[in-house]
Amino acid sequence: MPATLIDGRQIAQDVRAEVRADVDSWCAIGGARPGLATILVGDDPASSVYVAGKQKACAEVGIEGFSHELPADTPQADVERLITELARDDRISGILLQLPTPTHIHGPHLTTLIPAAKDVDGLTPVSAGLLAKGLPGLRPCTPAGVIELLRRYHVPFEGAEAVVVGRSDLVGKPVAALLLAENSTVTICHSRTRDLAGVCRRADILIAAVGRPRMVSGEWIKPGATVIDVGINRTDSGLVGDVEFGSAAAVAGLITPVPGGVGPMTIAMLLRNTVAAAALQAEAGR
Ligand code: NAP
């Protein structure tokens, strides 16, 4: 029997509607309207599109957007100053520095200047440490989106064999930490993993976050497993994931399509993080 599709577009829409309701009730009880500051250095077309999408999504749910677009030759010190100002600004609940930055600017260093309570991308070393230690904090958006999809489809975590292919700071490591926090038994694979297919075949929950078009085929999947494809690969035949969808869907129990699976969740979780950040700051100011 073919797998059931996990509808990321629908879930992302549901999450956005919930965030909208949360913003309304937060403001109704006197909370300051949450605000998201985005910083874009340079004019990379893809980054401009991403930032514009984030700002538009904010407006739709009632989050105030503060867009900072800086020329490509902006000195690092100016960006540092801006982040420091935004960190002190009470109107700003979340700060997002769009990566990658131009080569003369050290993006990863700049992100360390974002206070953990405003780190709505959840990618600073402090946020990563909080996640690793199981302490409360803002979680990275795409990995949090993966967990949200699994929850909404009632996929059992407890004791499940979860295999994550990919160990990036952006996706692989945080999604593995989140699965561990849900009491799954987690294996992380990477480019040096021996018998990758064999390890994947053990998975009740298989997360592919590699960046290699259609690498995971149906033969790597345990019958009935849940398959989450984080990959976004532009090919001559269009956008494809890291999973070979046709053969995988014939074996899996649940599967995300690409596009329309994990992709839409990232911005939805960013919005949710921004509202959570506003609440964190209100608590800290009390
Ligand atoms: P990345 O930083 O390039 O990391 C890729 C990981 O895959 C690395 O850990 C690498 O292992 C591993 N890998 C590469 N080739 C492999 C192989 N042959 N066998 C096993 N593992 C292999 O990529 P990323 O940032 O995590 O992104 C992964 C994918 O997710 C990309 O397609 C990206 O576009 C997509 N993505 C989607 C979203 C979304 O919103 N849906 C968000 C972020 C990323 P090593 O560590 O050993 O090199």
Short mmCIF file of C-alpha atoms in Angstrom, two decimals, residues 71-279:
data_model
loop_
_atom_site.label_atom_id
_atom_site.label_comp_id
_atom_site.label_asym_id
_atom_site.label_seq_id
_atom_site.Cartn_x
_atom_site.Cartn_y
_atom_site.Cartn_z
CA PRO A 71 24.79 47.37 0.97
CA ALA A 72 27.20 44.52 0.12
CA ASP A 73 30.24 46.61 1.13
CA THR A 74 28.95 47.38 4.65
CA PRO A 75 31.87 46.99 7.10
CA GLN A 76 31.58 44.19 9.65
CA ALA A 77 31.73 46.75 12.50
CA ASP A 78 28.55 48.44 11.20
CA VAL A 79 26.64 45.16 11.19
CA GLU A 80 27.95 44.43 14.71
CA ARG A 81 26.70 47.83 15.86
CA LEU A 82 23.27 47.23 14.32
CA ILE A 83 22.90 43.83 16.01
CA THR A 84 23.91 45.35 19.35
CA GLU A 85 21.30 48.11 18.94
CA LEU A 86 18.59 45.61 18.01
CA ALA A 87 19.54 43.46 20.99
CA ARG A 88 18.74 46.43 23.27
CA ASP A 89 15.61 47.56 21.43
CA ASP A 90 12.44 46.58 23.32
CA ARG A 91 10.34 46.58 20.14
CA ILE A 92 12.43 43.74 18.73
CA SER A 93 11.57 40.24 19.95
CA GLY A 94 13.67 38.37 17.41
CA ILE A 95 16.78 39.10 15.32
CA LEU A 96 17.54 37.19 12.18
CA LEU A 97 20.77 37.64 10.22
CA GLN A 98 20.28 36.16 6.76
CA LEU A 99 23.15 33.85 5.85
CA PRO A 100 25.33 33.58 3.89
CA THR A 101 26.81 37.06 4.28
CA PRO A 102 29.30 38.57 1.79
CA THR A 103 32.79 37.08 2.20
CA HIS A 104 34.34 40.08 4.04
CA ILE A 105 31.76 39.64 6.81
CA HIS A 106 31.99 36.76 9.27
CA GLY A 107 28.34 35.69 9.52
CA PRO A 108 28.81 32.92 12.12
CA HIS A 109 30.69 35.37 14.41
CA LEU A 110 27.94 37.97 14.01
CA THR A 111 25.25 35.50 15.03
CA THR A 112 27.05 35.08 18.38
CA LEU A 113 26.11 38.71 19.14
CA ILE A 114 22.40 37.86 19.04
CA PRO A 115 21.17 37.23 22.60
CA ALA A 116 19.71 33.74 23.09
CA ALA A 117 16.32 35.24 24.03
CA LYS A 118 16.14 36.93 20.60
CA ASP A 119 17.74 34.10 18.60
CA VAL A 120 14.64 33.14 16.61
CA ASP A 121 16.77 31.11 14.16
CA GLY A 122 17.97 29.07 17.15
CA LEU A 123 21.41 28.70 15.63
CA THR A 124 23.76 30.61 17.96
CA PRO A 125 26.21 28.57 20.06
CA VAL A 126 24.21 29.44 23.21
CA SER A 127 20.95 28.17 21.68
CA ALA A 128 22.73 25.03 20.42
CA GLY A 129 24.10 24.48 23.95
CA LEU A 130 20.66 24.89 25.52
CA LEU A 131 19.27 22.32 23.09
CA ALA A 132 22.15 19.90 23.72
CA LYS A 133 21.59 20.16 27.48
CA GLY A 134 17.82 19.81 27.17
CA LEU A 135 17.25 23.29 28.64
CA PRO A 136 14.47 25.63 27.50
CA GLY A 137 15.37 27.85 24.56
CA LEU A 138 14.50 28.76 21.00
CA ARG A 139 14.98 25.81 18.64
CA PRO A 140 16.20 25.94 15.02
CA CYS A 141 13.25 26.39 12.67
CA THR A 142 13.63 23.59 10.12
CA PRO A 143 14.38 20.88 12.73
CA ALA A 144 11.50 22.15 14.89
CA GLY A 145 9.32 21.98 11.77
CA VAL A 146 10.28 18.33 11.26
CA ILE A 147 9.24 17.47 14.82
CA GLU A 148 5.98 19.40 14.39
CA LEU A 149 5.11 17.37 11.27
CA LEU A 150 5.80 14.11 13.11
CA ARG A 151 3.68 15.22 16.08
CA ARG A 152 0.74 16.29 13.96
CA TYR A 153 0.73 12.92 12.23
CA HIS A 154 0.92 11.16 15.63
CA VAL A 155 4.17 9.37 14.81
CA PRO A 156 5.30 7.60 18.01
CA PHE A 157 8.69 8.88 19.20
CA GLU A 158 9.19 6.92 22.40
CA GLY A 159 11.70 4.13 21.82
CA ALA A 160 11.47 4.50 18.03
CA GLU A 161 14.62 3.91 15.97
CA ALA A 162 15.29 7.30 14.39
CA VAL A 163 18.02 7.65 11.77
CA VAL A 164 19.18 11.11 10.68
CA VAL A 165 21.27 11.26 7.52
CA GLY A 166 23.33 14.48 7.71
CA ARG A 167 25.13 16.13 10.65
CA SER A 168 25.03 19.83 9.82
CA ASP A 169 24.61 22.45 12.55
CA LEU A 170 21.60 23.74 10.61
CA VAL A 171 19.59 20.52 10.32
CA GLY A 172 21.17 17.15 11.14
CA LYS A 173 22.54 17.77 14.64
CA PRO A 174 19.58 19.77 16.00
CA VAL A 175 16.97 17.40 14.56
CA ALA A 176 18.84 14.50 16.17
CA ALA A 177 18.89 16.35 19.52
CA LEU A 178 15.16 17.05 19.28
CA LEU A 179 14.42 13.39 18.51
CA LEU A 180 16.56 12.34 21.46
CA ALA A 181 14.60 14.74 23.67
CA GLU A 182 11.47 12.91 22.50
CA ASN A 183 13.02 9.63 23.72
CA SER A 184 13.73 8.14 20.30
CA THR A 185 16.85 6.02 19.86
CA VAL A 186 18.86 8.18 17.49
CA THR A 187 21.58 7.33 15.00
CA ILE A 188 23.30 10.13 13.08
CA CYS A 189 24.82 9.24 9.69
CA HIS A 190 27.20 11.24 7.50
CA SER A 191 29.53 10.92 4.55
CA ARG A 192 31.82 8.43 6.36
CA THR A 193 29.04 6.14 7.62
CA ARG A 194 29.59 2.49 6.68
CA ASP A 195 26.64 0.61 5.18
CA LEU A 196 24.39 3.67 5.07
CA ALA A 197 21.58 1.71 3.41
CA GLY A 198 21.70 -0.92 6.17
CA VAL A 199 21.55 1.71 8.92
CA CYS A 200 18.64 3.51 7.21
CA ARG A 201 16.77 0.21 6.90
CA ARG A 202 16.60 0.00 10.72
CA ALA A 203 14.73 3.30 10.96
CA ASP A 204 11.16 3.69 12.12
CA ILE A 205 11.70 7.41 11.50
CA LEU A 206 14.14 8.31 8.72
CA ILE A 207 15.23 11.93 8.26
CA ALA A 208 17.19 12.76 5.10
CA ALA A 209 19.11 16.06 5.30
CA VAL A 210 21.97 15.57 2.88
CA GLY A 211 21.60 17.80 -0.16
CA ARG A 212 22.01 14.96 -2.69
CA PRO A 213 19.15 14.53 -5.14
CA ARG A 214 17.19 11.27 -4.70
CA MET A 215 19.98 9.54 -2.76
CA VAL A 216 17.70 7.53 -0.45
CA SER A 217 15.83 4.90 -2.44
CA GLY A 218 12.93 2.64 -1.48
CA GLU A 219 15.35 -0.25 -0.86
CA TRP A 220 16.82 1.70 2.10
CA ILE A 221 13.46 2.02 3.81
CA LYS A 222 11.87 -0.31 6.32
CA PRO A 223 8.28 -1.13 5.31
CA GLY A 224 5.88 1.22 7.08
CA ALA A 225 8.59 3.69 8.20
CA THR A 226 8.03 7.45 8.36
CA VAL A 227 10.27 9.28 5.92
CA ILE A 228 10.99 13.01 6.26
CA ASP A 229 12.84 14.53 3.33
CA VAL A 230 14.52 17.81 4.26
CA GLY A 231 16.51 18.02 1.02
CA ILE A 232 15.91 20.77 -1.48
CA ASN A 233 17.86 20.17 -4.69
CA ARG A 234 17.45 22.12 -7.90
CA THR A 235 17.85 19.77 -10.86
CA ASP A 236 17.10 19.91 -14.59
CA SER A 237 13.83 18.15 -13.82
CA GLY A 238 12.87 20.70 -11.14
CA LEU A 239 13.00 20.73 -7.36
CA VAL A 240 13.66 17.31 -5.82
CA GLY A 241 14.45 16.00 -2.36
CA ASP A 242 17.14 13.69 -1.01
CA VAL A 243 14.68 10.78 -1.23
CA GLU A 244 13.71 9.00 -4.42
CA PHE A 245 10.05 9.69 -3.90
CA GLY A 246 8.44 7.03 -6.13
CA SER A 247 10.25 3.96 -4.77
CA ALA A 248 10.21 5.32 -1.19
CA ALA A 249 6.47 6.03 -1.20
CA ALA A 250 5.83 2.44 -2.27
CA VAL A 251 7.44 1.15 0.97
CA ALA A 252 7.02 3.88 3.61
CA GLY A 253 3.99 4.37 5.84
CA LEU A 254 4.20 8.18 5.86
CA ILE A 255 6.32 10.42 3.65
CA THR A 256 6.88 14.12 2.97
CA PRO A 257 6.82 15.33 -0.64
CA VAL A 258 9.29 17.87 -2.04
CA PRO A 259 8.10 20.54 -2.45
CA GLY A 260 5.24 20.83 0.03
CA GLY A 261 6.70 18.85 2.93
CA VAL A 262 9.31 20.28 5.30
CA GLY A 263 9.91 23.46 3.26
CA PRO A 264 6.79 25.43 4.29
CA MET A 265 7.39 24.60 7.97
CA THR A 266 10.55 26.68 8.33
CA ILE A 267 8.88 30.10 8.17
CA ALA A 268 5.91 28.88 10.23
CA MET A 269 8.30 27.87 13.03
CA LEU A 270 10.18 31.17 12.73
CA LEU A 271 6.90 32.99 13.41
CA ARG A 272 6.20 30.74 16.37
CA ASN A 273 9.72 31.37 17.73
CA THR A 274 9.22 35.13 17.43
CA VAL A 275 6.10 34.99 19.59
CA ALA A 276 7.88 32.70 22.07
CA ALA A 277 10.79 35.17 22.15
CA ALA A 278 8.40 38.04 22.95
CA ALA A 279 7.06 36.05 25.89
#
